[in-house]
Short mmCIF file of C-alpha atoms and ligand atoms in Angstrom, two decimals:
data_model
loop_
_atom_site.label_atom_id
_atom_site.label_comp_id
_atom_site.label_asym_id
_atom_site.label_seq_id
_atom_site.Cartn_x
_atom_site.Cartn_y
_atom_site.Cartn_z
CA MET A 1 0.00 0.00 0.00
CA ALA A 2 1.43 3.41 -1.03
CA LYS A 3 2.11 5.87 1.78
CA ALA A 4 0.92 9.47 1.34
CA GLU A 5 4.35 10.88 2.42
CA GLU A 6 5.95 9.23 -0.57
CA TYR A 7 4.08 11.65 -2.83
CA VAL A 8 4.31 15.37 -3.54
CA VAL A 9 1.56 17.09 -5.52
CA GLY A 10 1.69 20.30 -7.58
CA ILE A 11 -1.46 22.03 -8.86
CA ASP A 12 -1.32 24.82 -11.42
CA VAL A 13 -4.69 26.54 -11.77
CA GLY A 14 -3.97 28.24 -15.09
CA SER A 15 -6.21 30.52 -17.15
CA SER A 16 -6.58 27.88 -19.86
CA LYS A 17 -6.22 24.65 -17.90
CA VAL A 18 -5.76 23.07 -14.50
CA ALA A 19 -2.61 20.91 -14.46
CA VAL A 20 -1.96 18.41 -11.67
CA LEU A 21 1.27 16.48 -11.24
CA ILE A 22 1.90 13.76 -8.67
CA GLY A 23 5.57 13.16 -7.89
CA LYS A 24 6.78 10.02 -6.15
CA ARG A 25 9.94 10.03 -4.05
CA ASP A 26 12.44 7.41 -5.09
CA GLY A 27 13.97 7.18 -1.59
CA LYS A 28 17.34 8.60 -2.76
CA GLY A 29 16.35 12.26 -2.86
CA GLY A 30 15.06 12.08 -6.44
CA ILE A 31 11.50 12.29 -7.66
CA GLU A 32 9.59 10.59 -10.48
CA ILE A 33 6.36 11.85 -11.97
CA ALA A 34 3.83 9.13 -11.19
CA GLY A 35 0.69 10.80 -12.48
CA ARG A 36 -0.50 13.82 -14.43
CA GLY A 37 -3.92 15.23 -15.11
CA GLN A 38 -5.15 18.16 -17.11
CA ALA A 39 -8.58 19.70 -17.65
CA PRO A 40 -9.71 22.83 -19.50
CA ASN A 41 -10.47 25.61 -17.02
CA ARG A 42 -13.26 28.05 -17.80
CA GLY A 43 -13.32 29.38 -14.27
CA THR A 44 -10.18 31.53 -14.35
CA ARG A 45 -9.46 34.80 -16.16
CA ARG A 46 -6.09 36.56 -16.09
CA GLY A 47 -4.91 34.19 -13.39
CA ASN A 48 -7.87 34.91 -11.07
CA ILE A 49 -10.90 32.74 -10.42
CA VAL A 50 -14.10 34.25 -11.79
CA ASN A 51 -16.34 31.17 -11.63
CA ILE A 52 -15.94 28.93 -8.58
CA GLU A 53 -18.08 26.05 -9.87
CA ALA A 54 -16.17 25.83 -13.13
CA ALA A 55 -12.78 26.00 -11.39
CA VAL A 56 -13.77 23.29 -8.89
CA GLU A 57 -14.97 21.04 -11.74
CA ALA A 58 -11.66 21.51 -13.57
CA LEU A 59 -9.72 20.83 -10.36
CA LYS A 60 -11.67 17.64 -9.73
CA ALA A 61 -11.31 16.39 -13.30
CA ALA A 62 -7.56 17.07 -13.46
CA SER A 63 -6.82 15.58 -10.02
CA GLU A 64 -8.90 12.48 -10.70
CA GLU A 65 -7.02 11.86 -13.92
CA ALA A 66 -3.69 12.17 -12.10
CA GLU A 67 -4.89 9.98 -9.24
CA VAL A 68 -5.95 7.19 -11.59
CA MET A 69 -2.60 7.28 -13.35
CA ALA A 70 -0.59 7.28 -10.12
CA GLY A 71 -2.88 4.87 -8.27
CA VAL A 72 -3.06 7.12 -5.18
CA GLU A 73 -5.51 9.59 -3.73
CA ILE A 74 -4.46 13.22 -3.43
CA SER A 75 -5.10 14.85 -0.06
CA ARG A 76 -2.63 17.73 0.04
CA ALA A 77 -0.95 19.85 -2.62
CA PHE A 78 1.31 22.81 -3.36
CA VAL A 79 -0.77 25.30 -5.34
CA GLY A 80 0.43 28.04 -7.70
CA VAL A 81 -0.79 31.66 -7.51
CA ALA A 82 -0.20 34.18 -10.32
CA GLY A 83 -3.06 36.63 -10.62
CA ALA A 84 -2.55 40.07 -12.11
CA ASP A 85 -3.14 41.38 -8.54
CA VAL A 86 0.19 39.99 -7.29
CA ARG A 87 2.77 42.68 -6.51
CA CYS A 88 6.43 42.29 -5.62
CA VAL A 89 8.66 44.75 -3.80
CA ASN A 90 12.08 44.66 -2.22
CA SER A 91 12.13 45.71 1.39
CA ARG A 92 14.75 46.23 4.14
CA GLY A 93 14.65 45.42 7.81
CA MET A 94 17.22 46.61 10.34
CA VAL A 95 17.76 45.76 14.03
CA SER A 96 20.41 46.14 16.73
CA VAL A 97 22.02 42.88 17.78
CA ALA A 98 20.60 42.00 21.20
CA ARG A 99 23.45 40.13 22.93
CA LYS A 100 26.13 42.07 24.79
CA ASP A 101 28.91 40.00 23.21
CA ARG A 102 27.44 41.05 19.79
CA GLU A 103 27.02 37.48 18.55
CA ILE A 104 24.09 37.30 16.12
CA ALA A 105 21.37 34.86 17.23
CA ARG A 106 18.47 33.33 15.27
CA SER A 107 16.14 35.64 17.20
CA ASP A 108 17.99 38.70 15.80
CA ILE A 109 17.56 37.31 12.30
CA GLN A 110 13.86 36.76 12.89
CA ARG A 111 13.44 40.30 14.24
CA ALA A 112 15.20 41.73 11.15
CA LEU A 113 12.89 39.68 8.90
CA ASP A 114 9.85 40.84 10.85
CA ALA A 115 10.98 44.45 10.46
CA ALA A 116 11.34 43.98 6.69
CA GLN A 117 7.78 42.64 6.54
CA SER A 118 6.26 45.31 8.72
CA ALA A 119 6.22 47.91 5.93
CA ALA A 120 2.70 49.31 5.61
CA LEU A 121 0.54 46.74 3.84
CA PRO A 122 -3.07 47.62 2.94
CA SER A 123 -5.51 45.49 4.95
CA ASP A 124 -6.84 43.73 1.86
CA ARG A 125 -3.40 42.37 0.92
CA GLU A 126 -1.33 39.59 2.43
CA ILE A 127 2.26 38.44 2.16
CA LEU A 128 2.70 35.30 0.05
CA HIS A 129 6.50 35.13 0.29
CA ALA A 130 9.25 36.96 2.11
CA ILE A 131 12.48 35.77 0.54
CA PRO A 132 15.77 36.96 2.07
CA GLN A 133 18.13 38.13 -0.67
CA GLU A 134 21.11 39.01 1.52
CA PHE A 135 22.07 40.03 5.04
CA VAL A 136 24.29 42.99 5.92
CA VAL A 137 26.25 42.89 9.18
CA ASP A 138 27.43 46.40 10.06
CA GLU A 139 28.70 47.51 6.63
CA GLN A 140 29.47 44.08 5.20
CA GLY A 141 26.90 42.79 2.71
CA GLY A 142 26.45 39.60 0.65
CA ILE A 143 25.98 37.37 3.69
CA ALA A 144 23.69 34.35 3.25
CA ASP A 145 23.35 33.29 6.90
CA PRO A 146 24.67 35.63 9.61
CA ALA A 147 23.93 33.36 12.61
CA GLY A 148 26.98 33.22 14.93
CA MET A 149 28.75 36.20 13.29
CA LEU A 150 29.75 39.26 15.34
CA GLY A 151 28.24 42.69 14.76
CA SER A 152 26.13 45.43 16.26
CA ARG A 153 23.73 46.16 13.40
CA LEU A 154 21.95 43.51 11.34
CA GLU A 155 20.15 44.37 8.14
CA VAL A 156 18.24 42.12 5.75
CA LEU A 157 17.08 42.70 2.17
CA VAL A 158 13.89 40.82 1.43
CA HIS A 159 11.84 40.19 -1.71
CA LEU A 160 8.21 40.51 -0.66
CA VAL A 161 5.44 39.02 -2.77
CA THR A 162 1.94 40.16 -1.86
CA GLY A 163 -1.48 39.32 -3.23
CA GLN A 164 -5.09 40.30 -2.57
CA ALA A 165 -6.25 38.23 0.38
CA ALA A 166 -9.72 37.70 -1.09
CA ARG A 167 -8.28 36.20 -4.29
CA SER A 168 -6.08 33.70 -2.42
CA LYS A 169 -9.05 32.74 -0.29
CA THR A 170 -11.16 32.06 -3.37
CA LEU A 171 -8.42 29.83 -4.77
CA LEU A 172 -8.16 28.09 -1.41
CA THR A 173 -11.93 27.47 -1.32
CA CYS A 174 -11.84 25.94 -4.78
CA VAL A 175 -8.98 23.58 -3.97
CA ASN A 176 -10.63 22.62 -0.66
CA ARG A 177 -13.95 21.99 -2.41
CA ALA A 178 -12.17 19.63 -4.76
CA GLY A 179 -11.25 17.67 -1.60
CA ILE A 180 -7.62 18.80 -1.39
CA GLU A 181 -5.81 20.59 1.42
CA VAL A 182 -3.38 23.37 0.49
CA ALA A 183 0.12 22.71 1.82
CA GLU A 184 1.39 26.07 0.58
CA MET A 185 0.49 28.70 -1.98
CA VAL A 186 3.46 29.52 -4.15
CA PHE A 187 3.87 32.49 -6.47
CA GLU A 188 4.10 30.72 -9.81
CA PRO A 189 7.28 32.14 -11.34
CA LEU A 190 9.17 31.12 -8.19
CA ALA A 191 7.98 27.56 -8.68
CA THR A 192 8.51 27.62 -12.46
CA GLY A 193 12.06 28.90 -11.89
CA GLU A 194 12.81 25.77 -9.87
CA ALA A 195 11.81 23.60 -12.81
CA VAL A 196 13.37 25.34 -15.80
CA LEU A 197 16.41 27.36 -14.65
CA THR A 198 19.89 26.03 -13.98
CA PRO A 199 21.82 27.06 -10.83
CA ASP A 200 24.38 28.80 -13.09
CA GLU A 201 21.73 30.94 -14.74
CA LYS A 202 20.34 31.93 -11.36
CA ASP A 203 23.79 32.93 -10.19
CA LEU A 204 24.72 34.87 -13.32
CA GLY A 205 21.47 36.83 -13.68
CA VAL A 206 18.53 35.49 -15.68
CA LEU A 207 15.01 36.59 -16.61
CA LEU A 208 12.40 33.82 -16.49
CA VAL A 209 9.26 34.56 -18.52
CA ASP A 210 6.20 32.24 -18.22
CA ILE A 211 3.76 33.14 -21.00
CA GLY A 212 0.39 31.63 -20.05
CA ALA A 213 -3.01 32.08 -21.63
CA GLY A 214 -4.16 35.09 -19.59
CA THR A 215 -1.01 36.41 -17.95
CA THR A 216 2.76 36.57 -18.30
CA ALA A 217 4.59 35.98 -15.03
CA TYR A 218 8.28 36.83 -14.75
CA ALA A 219 11.14 36.69 -12.27
CA VAL A 220 14.71 37.98 -12.31
CA TYR A 221 17.24 35.81 -10.47
CA ASN A 222 20.76 36.90 -9.57
CA ASP A 223 23.30 35.55 -7.08
CA GLY A 224 21.09 32.45 -6.83
CA GLU A 225 18.07 34.28 -5.45
CA VAL A 226 15.00 36.04 -6.84
CA GLN A 227 15.57 39.79 -7.09
CA HIS A 228 12.49 41.04 -8.88
CA SER A 229 9.23 39.45 -10.06
CA GLY A 230 5.73 40.28 -11.24
CA VAL A 231 2.76 39.48 -13.42
CA LEU A 232 1.71 41.28 -16.63
CA PRO A 233 -1.97 41.17 -17.63
CA VAL A 234 -1.14 40.03 -21.18
CA GLY A 235 -0.87 36.41 -22.28
CA ALA A 236 -1.08 34.14 -25.30
CA GLY A 237 -4.90 34.33 -25.27
CA HIS A 238 -4.62 38.00 -26.29
CA PHE A 239 -2.82 36.93 -29.46
CA THR A 240 -5.77 34.68 -30.30
CA ASN A 241 -8.27 37.46 -29.50
CA ASP A 242 -6.46 39.82 -31.88
CA LEU A 243 -6.62 37.24 -34.67
CA ALA A 244 -10.33 36.56 -34.04
CA MET A 245 -11.13 40.30 -34.08
CA VAL A 246 -9.13 41.29 -37.13
CA LEU A 247 -9.92 38.21 -39.20
CA ARG A 248 -13.54 38.22 -38.00
CA THR A 249 -13.43 34.51 -37.27
CA PRO A 250 -14.58 32.51 -34.18
CA TYR A 251 -12.12 32.30 -31.26
CA ALA A 252 -11.66 28.54 -31.68
CA GLU A 253 -10.71 29.01 -35.34
CA ALA A 254 -8.36 31.84 -34.47
CA GLU A 255 -6.69 29.59 -31.86
CA ARG A 256 -6.35 26.78 -34.41
CA ILE A 257 -4.77 29.18 -36.96
CA LYS A 258 -2.40 30.58 -34.33
CA LEU A 259 -1.17 27.16 -33.25
CA LYS A 260 -0.75 25.84 -36.79
CA GLU A 261 0.29 28.87 -38.82
CA GLY A 262 1.07 31.59 -36.30
CA CYS A 263 4.39 33.43 -36.39
CA CYS A 264 5.26 36.76 -34.79
CA LEU A 265 8.37 37.71 -36.77
CA LEU A 266 7.74 38.98 -40.28
CA SER A 267 11.25 38.26 -41.50
CA MET A 268 10.65 34.53 -40.84
CA VAL A 269 7.60 34.36 -43.13
CA GLN A 270 8.83 33.88 -46.66
CA GLU A 271 6.30 31.88 -48.60
CA GLU A 272 3.30 33.64 -50.00
CA GLU A 273 1.03 30.74 -49.07
CA GLY A 274 -2.54 31.47 -48.06
CA ILE A 275 -4.53 30.24 -45.07
CA SER A 276 -8.23 29.44 -45.22
CA VAL A 277 -10.11 31.46 -42.59
CA PRO A 278 -13.72 30.49 -41.82
CA ALA A 279 -16.09 33.41 -41.26
CA VAL A 280 -18.24 33.96 -38.16
CA ALA A 281 -21.87 32.69 -38.50
CA GLY A 282 -21.17 30.28 -41.30
CA GLY A 283 -20.29 32.77 -44.09
CA ALA A 284 -17.91 31.76 -46.88
CA ALA A 285 -14.31 31.05 -45.86
CA ARG A 286 -11.65 33.28 -47.38
CA VAL A 287 -7.94 32.93 -48.01
CA VAL A 288 -5.59 35.16 -46.05
CA PRO A 289 -1.82 35.40 -46.74
CA ARG A 290 0.32 34.05 -43.86
CA ARG A 291 2.13 37.40 -43.75
CA GLU A 292 -1.13 39.05 -42.76
CA ILE A 293 -1.46 36.66 -39.79
CA CYS A 294 2.05 37.64 -38.76
CA GLU A 295 1.24 41.35 -39.10
CA ILE A 296 -1.53 40.85 -36.53
CA LEU A 297 0.59 38.80 -34.08
CA GLN A 298 3.86 40.72 -34.18
CA PRO A 299 2.59 44.02 -32.67
CA ARG A 300 1.06 42.09 -29.72
CA ALA A 301 4.32 40.22 -29.17
CA GLU A 302 6.25 43.52 -29.35
CA GLU A 303 3.84 45.06 -26.83
CA LEU A 304 4.41 42.20 -24.38
CA LEU A 305 8.18 42.31 -24.81
CA THR A 306 8.23 46.11 -24.44
CA LEU A 307 6.32 45.81 -21.16
CA LEU A 308 8.97 43.35 -19.98
CA ARG A 309 11.79 45.65 -21.12
CA ASP A 310 10.18 48.55 -19.24
CA GLU A 311 9.97 46.38 -16.11
CA LEU A 312 13.65 45.47 -16.43
CA GLY A 313 14.50 49.14 -16.93
CA ARG A 314 12.48 50.25 -13.90
CA SER A 315 14.02 47.62 -11.66
CA GLY A 316 17.58 48.24 -12.86
CA TRP A 317 18.11 44.81 -14.46
CA GLU A 318 18.23 45.87 -18.12
CA GLY A 319 21.58 44.84 -19.61
CA GLN A 320 22.47 42.83 -16.47
CA LEU A 321 21.22 39.40 -17.54
CA ARG A 322 24.46 37.48 -18.07
CA GLY A 323 22.50 34.22 -17.87
CA GLY A 324 20.13 35.43 -20.59
CA ILE A 325 16.37 34.98 -20.85
CA VAL A 326 14.39 31.75 -20.51
CA LEU A 327 10.91 31.54 -22.08
CA THR A 328 8.39 28.98 -20.90
CA GLY A 329 4.61 28.46 -20.60
CA GLY A 330 2.38 27.39 -23.51
CA GLY A 331 2.61 30.81 -25.18
CA ALA A 332 6.39 30.59 -25.48
CA GLN A 333 5.93 28.14 -28.34
CA LEU A 334 4.70 30.75 -30.84
CA ASP A 335 7.00 30.70 -33.87
CA GLY A 336 9.35 33.66 -34.00
CA LEU A 337 8.90 34.64 -30.34
CA LEU A 338 12.32 33.42 -29.29
CA GLU A 339 14.01 35.46 -32.04
CA LEU A 340 11.87 38.55 -31.42
CA THR A 341 12.62 38.39 -27.69
CA GLY A 342 16.35 38.37 -28.45
CA GLN A 343 15.92 41.46 -30.64
CA VAL A 344 13.71 43.50 -28.31
CA LEU A 345 15.49 42.63 -25.05
CA ALA A 346 18.99 42.39 -26.55
CA ALA A 347 19.96 39.20 -24.71
CA SER A 348 20.44 35.50 -25.43
CA VAL A 349 17.18 33.55 -25.20
CA ARG A 350 16.34 29.86 -24.81
CA TYR A 351 13.21 27.78 -24.24
CA GLY A 352 12.74 26.39 -20.75
CA LEU A 353 11.37 22.90 -20.23
CA PRO A 354 10.86 21.20 -16.87
CA HIS A 355 14.00 19.36 -15.68
CA GLY A 356 15.14 17.56 -12.55
CA LEU A 357 12.23 15.12 -12.46
CA GLY A 358 12.13 11.59 -13.83
CA GLY A 359 9.19 9.88 -15.42
CA LEU A 360 6.66 10.94 -17.99
CA VAL A 361 8.46 12.26 -21.04
CA ASP A 362 5.48 14.15 -22.49
CA VAL A 363 5.38 16.30 -19.35
CA LEU A 364 9.09 16.99 -19.49
CA ASN A 365 8.85 18.05 -23.12
CA SER A 366 6.08 20.56 -22.74
CA PRO A 367 6.44 24.13 -21.41
CA GLY A 368 2.75 24.12 -20.38
CA TRP A 369 3.74 21.76 -17.51
CA SER A 370 6.62 23.92 -16.24
CA THR A 371 4.66 25.46 -13.36
CA ALA A 372 3.17 22.19 -12.06
CA ALA A 373 6.61 20.53 -12.28
CA GLY A 374 8.13 23.57 -10.57
CA LEU A 375 5.67 23.27 -7.69
CA ILE A 376 6.95 19.75 -7.02
CA ARG A 377 10.58 20.90 -7.18
CA TYR A 378 9.73 23.86 -4.92
CA ALA A 379 8.12 21.52 -2.39
CA ILE A 380 11.17 19.28 -2.29
CA HIS A 381 13.47 22.29 -1.96
CA ALA A 382 11.38 23.82 0.81
CA GLU A 383 11.56 20.56 2.76
CA GLY A 384 15.30 20.26 2.38
CA SER A 385 15.97 23.94 2.93
CA ALA A 386 17.19 23.49 6.49
CA GLU A 387 20.13 21.41 5.31
CA ARG A 388 20.72 22.62 1.79
CA ARG A 389 19.55 26.20 1.58
CA PRO A 390 20.83 28.20 4.53
CA LYS A 391 19.42 31.38 3.03
CA ARG A 392 15.90 30.18 3.59
CA ALA A 393 16.42 28.09 6.68
CA GLY A 394 13.76 28.90 9.20
CA PHE A 395 12.71 32.08 7.43
CA SER A 396 9.63 30.84 5.69
CA VAL A 397 6.29 32.57 6.04
CA ARG A 398 4.56 29.29 5.45
CA GLY A 399 2.98 29.56 8.88
CA MET A 400 0.89 32.45 7.64
CA VAL A 401 -0.52 30.58 4.70
CA GLY A 402 -1.07 27.59 6.97
CA SER A 403 -3.12 29.67 9.38
CA LEU A 404 -5.11 31.14 6.52
CA ARG A 405 -5.90 27.62 5.43
CA ASN A 406 -7.03 26.59 8.88
CA VAL A 407 -9.21 29.61 9.44
CA PHE A 408 -10.73 29.12 6.07
CA SER A 409 -11.38 25.40 6.40
CA ASP A 410 -13.39 26.26 9.50
CA LEU A 411 -15.68 28.38 7.38
CA LEU A 412 -16.36 25.68 4.81
N1 ATP B 1 2.40 25.93 -30.26
C1 ATP B 1 1.88 27.04 -29.73
N2 ATP B 1 2.07 28.23 -30.33
C2 ATP B 1 1.53 29.35 -29.82
N3 ATP B 1 0.83 29.42 -28.67
C3 ATP B 1 0.62 28.26 -28.01
C4 ATP B 1 1.13 27.01 -28.50
N4 ATP B 1 0.77 26.04 -27.63
C5 ATP B 1 0.04 26.64 -26.66
N5 ATP B 1 -0.05 27.97 -26.90
C6 ATP B 1 -0.79 28.97 -26.09
O1 ATP B 1 -0.42 28.85 -24.75
C7 ATP B 1 -1.52 29.24 -23.91
C8 ATP B 1 -1.65 28.25 -22.78
O2 ATP B 1 -0.44 28.25 -22.05
P1 ATP B 1 -0.37 27.73 -20.55
O3 ATP B 1 -0.91 26.35 -20.48
O4 ATP B 1 1.01 27.96 -20.07
O5 ATP B 1 -1.40 28.76 -19.86
P2 ATP B 1 -2.06 28.75 -18.42
O6 ATP B 1 -1.05 28.32 -17.42
O7 ATP B 1 -3.35 27.99 -18.47
O8 ATP B 1 -2.45 30.29 -18.22
P3 ATP B 1 -1.93 31.39 -17.15
O9 ATP B 1 -0.53 31.04 -16.83
O10 ATP B 1 -2.07 32.69 -17.87
O11 ATP B 1 -2.86 31.33 -15.99
C9 ATP B 1 -2.76 29.28 -24.80
O12 ATP B 1 -3.18 30.63 -24.99
C10 ATP B 1 -2.28 28.70 -26.14
O13 ATP B 1 -2.83 29.36 -27.23
MG1 MG B 2 0.44 29.30 -16.32
#
């Protein structure tokens, strides 16, 4: 009989689909994907749930599919959050070292972290993550774990991720109603980064871009830790909308054309071949040159990439990405996007696929699974953080999400 602790579950409630992955520990620190399930999700728009019934149905369908494949029942899962309401800021906390002999204790570190999180937060928002980037002891920076060092002033730089409390609660309700307890809510690009980035890229400076259906989530890593992150309210679904509007064709046809013929870089479209475009309401189909499709998609892609470039500029990371840019998410597969990204953001670009997990090859070859795979990797990392990741040891704000869960389960 399989034991529940052998399994780790990741659930990505995306704008187009719910994706569930069940990972099985191999007993040697590795993890194999034992089950996967996917169901179309009509309950989420721009990363936020707009129809609870529909989201719960999708959650149930996807988790049941994964359960059947893995031969286990899911009771607890790590769940991704990436609504357009999520905001990320860097914050500082500073305290005087308490002990007379000036040796820094864990309690000093905790007080510094508390100070960094005490910055005024509107009452409708909550902290999803508080990730220490570095500690500064007196004037010396770049310290990962200051416990036991000597100093009189301890400072910490923290990356704070906040979301609207009501939105997280809605997501929590949906997952609970599907019969699953939430182990932790994880801001999606942080999970996705665990699945698709290499340690070298994270050290050198890399921009991770997850292009979903309704949103584009991004994170900048440097020195091994997340430095900046956010969500843009533009995703691959907007490309399809543009096609449907301009070509005056149904959304489903526009999506089919985008997947089969879409390209967002005019210089890559050579042939003058035509594409048959069905009209709305059963009118006669007409033939549209492929270049015209590209002329509709390219401005949207440029808009998205310009928004990203502006974000990099604002946060001071433009021109600093020695590890390049990694594109993932279903929308990353649009022809020409890789090349256009390299041009607009002036950096080297590659596709990111989930790595570090064994098992189902179709999952590992598809960028649409990156977030669910990342949630499993994140869960394993979080567990092992005490031994392997001194930067995060004991600094998690998981307790907060846990208490939210408990309060909320009482209301159900
Ligand atoms: N080959 C392809 N070319 C272009 N776009 C694609 C391709 N395959 C999938 N997409 C697009 O990717 C999107 C789905 O991506 P993904 O599964 O990552 O989204 P999601 O996680 O459900 O959404 P979100 O992250 O915004 O909540 C769809 O809009 C789809 O059109
Ligand atoms: Mg997604």
